[in-house]
Amino acid sequence: MPAHLAIINPKSPQNRGSILRASGCYQAQSIRYTGERYARAKAFFTDTKNAHLKIQVKHVANVIDANHDKQLTKVAVELVEGATPLPLFEHPENALYIFGPEDGSIEQDVIDQCDEVVYIPTVGCMNLAATVNVLLYDRLAKTTAMPDDDEIIKNSRDTNNRTKSHS
């Protein structure tokens, strides 16, 4: 189930690395971003799992490309009146999730181009990277059959972790 991320003018180097790591963990196919702050944040790299080697990351002028995004369901993730709460949202098969900047909101013209608008029902707004993590986890939890053996644990944990459950 392809998931693509579009980030509008992200600024924080920590968020950049955390978004890359989350994209790798939850198997997002690509990240596109607008603005120049993301490129400047590269110098402060925090992608400890090297997800940037596996995920296409591309600077774009607009987060939605009308010619190339026809097959994607465009989903704005923003605190917008009338939006669907994430716990009630059914994720589409092929999605482009659009996130606003840390210090702003998604522009109305972008929201108007989206098929869906969802929000995470928290008290106050969340950090951009935390929002990406919660959204991608929710997608995984709702759409993927959970493994019933330990292979994913063995393949995902850090090399120093060899602990086992006592049960």
PDB file of C-alpha atoms in Angstrom, residues 79-161:
ATOM      1  CA  LEU A  79      -6.147  21.038  12.457  1.00  0.00           C
ATOM      2  CA  VAL A  80      -9.012  22.147  10.207  1.00  0.00           C
ATOM      3  CA  GLU A  81     -12.621  22.603  11.236  1.00  0.00           C
ATOM      4  CA  GLY A  82     -14.729  19.853   9.698  1.00  0.00           C
ATOM      5  CA  ALA A  83     -11.768  17.458   9.324  1.00  0.00           C
ATOM      6  CA  THR A  84     -12.099  13.751  10.129  1.00  0.00           C
ATOM      7  CA  PRO A  85     -10.511  12.611  13.399  1.00  0.00           C
ATOM      8  CA  LEU A  86      -7.690  10.170  12.634  1.00  0.00           C
ATOM      9  CA  PRO A  87      -9.165   7.307  14.729  1.00  0.00           C
ATOM     10  CA  LEU A  88     -12.240   7.354  12.446  1.00  0.00           C
ATOM     11  CA  PHE A  89     -10.305   7.715   9.187  1.00  0.00           C
ATOM     12  CA  GLU A  90      -9.999   4.856   6.701  1.00  0.00           C
ATOM     13  CA  HIS A  91      -6.665   5.129   4.904  1.00  0.00           C
ATOM     14  CA  PRO A  92      -6.741   4.913   1.108  1.00  0.00           C
ATOM     15  CA  GLU A  93      -4.675   2.360  -0.837  1.00  0.00           C
ATOM     16  CA  ASN A  94      -2.436   4.922  -2.599  1.00  0.00           C
ATOM     17  CA  ALA A  95      -2.054   8.030  -0.504  1.00  0.00           C
ATOM     18  CA  LEU A  96      -0.220  11.322  -0.591  1.00  0.00           C
ATOM     19  CA  TYR A  97      -0.224  12.695   2.965  1.00  0.00           C
ATOM     20  CA  ILE A  98       0.349  16.448   3.094  1.00  0.00           C
ATOM     21  CA  PHE A  99       1.736  18.122   6.212  1.00  0.00           C
ATOM     22  CA  GLY A 100       2.100  21.838   6.910  1.00  0.00           C
ATOM     23  CA  PRO A 101       5.214  23.587   8.229  1.00  0.00           C
ATOM     24  CA  GLU A 102       6.121  23.607  11.916  1.00  0.00           C
ATOM     25  CA  ASP A 103       5.387  27.330  12.107  1.00  0.00           C
ATOM     26  CA  GLY A 104       2.299  27.589   9.930  1.00  0.00           C
ATOM     27  CA  SER A 105      -0.626  25.792   8.329  1.00  0.00           C
ATOM     28  CA  ILE A 106      -1.432  24.188   5.025  1.00  0.00           C
ATOM     29  CA  GLU A 107      -2.682  26.887   2.638  1.00  0.00           C
ATOM     30  CA  GLN A 108      -6.385  26.858   1.803  1.00  0.00           C
ATOM     31  CA  ASP A 109      -5.718  26.333  -1.925  1.00  0.00           C
ATOM     32  CA  VAL A 110      -3.817  23.110  -1.108  1.00  0.00           C
ATOM     33  CA  ILE A 111      -6.563  21.890   1.221  1.00  0.00           C
ATOM     34  CA  ASP A 112      -9.092  22.593  -1.531  1.00  0.00           C
ATOM     35  CA  GLN A 113      -7.175  20.194  -3.825  1.00  0.00           C
ATOM     36  CA  CYS A 114      -7.220  17.367  -1.262  1.00  0.00           C
ATOM     37  CA  ASP A 115      -9.642  14.465  -1.289  1.00  0.00           C
ATOM     38  CA  GLU A 116      -9.608  14.151   2.503  1.00  0.00           C
ATOM     39  CA  VAL A 117      -8.612  16.246   5.516  1.00  0.00           C
ATOM     40  CA  VAL A 118      -7.779  14.532   8.798  1.00  0.00           C
ATOM     41  CA  TYR A 119      -6.578  15.699  12.174  1.00  0.00           C
ATOM     42  CA  ILE A 120      -5.088  14.016  15.214  1.00  0.00           C
ATOM     43  CA  PRO A 121      -7.365  14.760  18.174  1.00  0.00           C
ATOM     44  CA  THR A 122      -4.895  16.034  20.740  1.00  0.00           C
ATOM     45  CA  VAL A 123      -5.061  18.919  23.172  1.00  0.00           C
ATOM     46  CA  GLY A 124      -2.828  21.429  21.407  1.00  0.00           C
ATOM     47  CA  CYS A 125      -0.827  20.882  18.243  1.00  0.00           C
ATOM     48  CA  MET A 126       1.881  18.265  17.865  1.00  0.00           C
ATOM     49  CA  ASN A 127       5.401  18.533  16.516  1.00  0.00           C
ATOM     50  CA  LEU A 128       5.652  17.870  12.748  1.00  0.00           C
ATOM     51  CA  ALA A 129       7.741  14.701  13.086  1.00  0.00           C
ATOM     52  CA  ALA A 130       5.461  13.381  15.837  1.00  0.00           C
ATOM     53  CA  THR A 131       2.453  13.998  13.583  1.00  0.00           C
ATOM     54  CA  VAL A 132       4.093  12.071  10.729  1.00  0.00           C
ATOM     55  CA  ASN A 133       4.893   9.181  13.094  1.00  0.00           C
ATOM     56  CA  VAL A 134       1.359   8.992  14.490  1.00  0.00           C
ATOM     57  CA  LEU A 135      -0.226   9.160  11.032  1.00  0.00           C
ATOM     58  CA  LEU A 136       2.038   6.451   9.581  1.00  0.00           C
ATOM     59  CA  TYR A 137       1.587   4.228  12.635  1.00  0.00           C
ATOM     60  CA  ASP A 138      -2.191   4.597  12.371  1.00  0.00           C
ATOM     61  CA  ARG A 139      -1.972   3.573   8.706  1.00  0.00           C
ATOM     62  CA  LEU A 140       0.094   0.513   9.611  1.00  0.00           C
ATOM     63  CA  ALA A 141      -2.164  -0.469  12.510  1.00  0.00           C
ATOM     64  CA  LYS A 142      -5.310  -0.237  10.382  1.00  0.00           C
ATOM     65  CA  THR A 143      -4.128  -1.728   7.109  1.00  0.00           C
ATOM     66  CA  THR A 144      -1.470  -4.339   7.680  1.00  0.00           C
ATOM     67  CA  ALA A 145      -1.822  -7.853   9.020  1.00  0.00           C
ATOM     68  CA  MET A 146       0.382  -8.038  12.064  1.00  0.00           C
ATOM     69  CA  PRO A 147       3.094 -10.693  12.024  1.00  0.00           C
ATOM     70  CA  ASP A 148       2.597 -13.567  14.435  1.00  0.00           C
ATOM     71  CA  ASP A 149       6.257 -14.490  14.830  1.00  0.00           C
ATOM     72  CA  ASP A 150       9.445 -12.754  15.980  1.00  0.00           C
ATOM     73  CA  GLU A 151      11.057 -12.126  12.566  1.00  0.00           C
ATOM     74  CA  ILE A 152      10.106  -8.447  12.389  1.00  0.00           C
ATOM     75  CA  ILE A 153      11.495  -7.951  15.909  1.00  0.00           C
ATOM     76  CA  LYS A 154      14.755  -9.698  15.044  1.00  0.00           C
ATOM     77  CA  ASN A 155      15.155  -7.654  11.868  1.00  0.00           C
ATOM     78  CA  SER A 156      14.160  -4.291  13.352  1.00  0.00           C
ATOM     79  CA  ARG A 157      15.824  -3.980  16.738  1.00  0.00           C
ATOM     80  CA  ASP A 158      19.205  -2.445  17.409  1.00  0.00           C
ATOM     81  CA  THR A 159      22.208  -4.776  17.368  1.00  0.00           C
ATOM     82  CA  ASN A 160      22.694  -4.430  21.134  1.00  0.00           C
ATOM     83  CA  ASN A 161      19.157  -5.595  21.926  1.00  0.00           C
TER      84      ASN A 161
END
